CSV table of C-alpha atoms in Angstrom, one decimal:
chain,number,residue,atom,x,y,z
A,15,MET,CA,-3.4,20.1,-14.5
A,16,VAL,CA,-1.8,16.7,-14.4
A,17,THR,CA,-0.2,16.2,-11.3
A,18,SER,CA,2.8,13.8,-12.2
A,19,ALA,CA,5.2,11.3,-9.3
A,20,TYR,CA,7.2,8.9,-8.2
A,21,ILE,CA,5.8,6.4,-5.7
A,22,LEU,CA,8.6,4.5,-3.9
A,23,ILE,CA,6.3,1.1,-2.4
A,24,LYS,CA,8.1,-1.7,0.2
A,25,THR,CA,6.5,-5.0,0.1
A,26,ALA,CA,6.3,-8.2,2.1
A,27,SER,CA,8.8,-10.3,0.7
A,28,GLY,CA,7.6,-12.5,-1.8
A,29,PHE,CA,5.0,-10.4,-3.3
A,30,GLU,CA,7.0,-8.0,-5.2
A,31,LYS,CA,6.7,-9.7,-8.7
A,32,LYS,CA,2.9,-10.1,-8.2
A,33,ILE,CA,2.2,-6.9,-6.9
A,34,LEU,CA,4.4,-4.8,-10.1
A,35,SER,CA,2.7,-7.5,-12.4
A,36,THR,CA,-0.6,-5.7,-11.5
A,37,LEU,CA,0.7,-2.2,-11.0
A,38,LYS,CA,1.9,-2.7,-14.8
A,39,GLU,CA,-2.2,-2.9,-16.2
A,40,PHE,CA,-2.9,0.5,-14.6
A,41,GLY,CA,-3.1,3.4,-17.3
A,42,SER,CA,-2.0,6.7,-15.4
A,43,ILE,CA,1.5,4.4,-14.7
A,44,GLU,CA,4.0,5.1,-17.3
A,45,ASN,CA,6.9,3.5,-15.8
A,46,ALA,CA,7.0,0.9,-12.7
A,47,ASP,CA,10.4,-1.1,-11.9
A,48,LEU,CA,11.2,-3.4,-9.1
A,49,VAL,CA,14.3,-1.6,-7.6
A,50,TYR,CA,17.2,-2.6,-4.6
A,51,GLY,CA,17.5,-0.5,-1.4
A,52,LEU,CA,14.7,0.5,1.1
A,53,TYR,CA,12.2,0.8,-1.5
A,54,ASP,CA,11.1,-2.4,-3.9
A,55,ILE,CA,9.0,-1.1,-6.5
A,56,ILE,CA,9.4,2.5,-7.7
A,57,LEU,CA,6.1,3.6,-10.0
A,58,LYS,CA,5.9,7.2,-12.2
A,59,VAL,CA,2.3,8.4,-12.6
A,60,SER,CA,0.6,11.0,-14.2
A,61,ILE,CA,-2.9,11.9,-12.7
A,62,ASN,CA,-5.4,14.0,-13.7
A,63,SER,CA,-5.4,15.8,-10.3
A,64,SER,CA,-4.7,15.6,-6.6
A,65,GLU,CA,-7.8,14.0,-5.5
A,66,GLU,CA,-7.2,11.6,-8.0
A,67,LEU,CA,-3.6,10.9,-6.8
A,68,ASP,CA,-4.8,10.4,-3.5
A,69,SER,CA,-7.5,8.3,-4.9
A,70,PHE,CA,-5.0,6.2,-6.3
A,71,ILE,CA,-2.8,5.9,-3.0
A,72,PHE,CA,-5.5,5.9,-0.1
A,73,ASP,CA,-7.8,3.5,-2.3
A,74,VAL,CA,-6.1,1.3,-4.2
A,75,LEU,CA,-2.4,1.2,-3.3
A,76,ARG,CA,-2.7,1.0,0.3
A,77,PRO,CA,-4.8,-1.9,0.8
A,78,MET,CA,-3.4,-4.1,-1.9
A,79,GLU,CA,-2.3,-7.3,-0.2
A,80,GLY,CA,1.4,-6.9,0.3
A,81,ILE,CA,2.6,-3.6,0.3
A,82,VAL,CA,3.6,-2.7,3.1
A,83,GLU,CA,4.5,1.3,3.0
A,84,THR,CA,4.8,3.8,0.5
A,85,MET,CA,6.7,7.4,-0.5
A,86,THR,CA,5.0,9.1,-2.9
A,87,CYS,CA,7.2,12.6,-4.4
A,88,ILE,CA,5.1,15.0,-6.1
A,89,ILE,CA,7.3,16.2,-9.0
A,90,ALA,CA,7.4,19.7,-9.3
A,91,PRO,CA,6.6,21.9,-12.5
A,92,GLU,CA,9.4,23.1,-14.3
A,93,LYS,CA,9.9,26.4,-14.6
């Protein structure tokens, strides 16, 4: 079952555009936008499992230079 989520990313000043450009290369990212407010980037991702989502967040996103904080909002299934 595909897991979809919004991931909000806070970056260090000056890293926003570089991180956004890098993230747009990942196939699992449906949409990536710079935003104003508490967070700098919002991603919408679709990933095959919660384990892959964990791996993407902990092994790809958080170690990336310039990423200060992430918040993940898993999309609830419609019924």
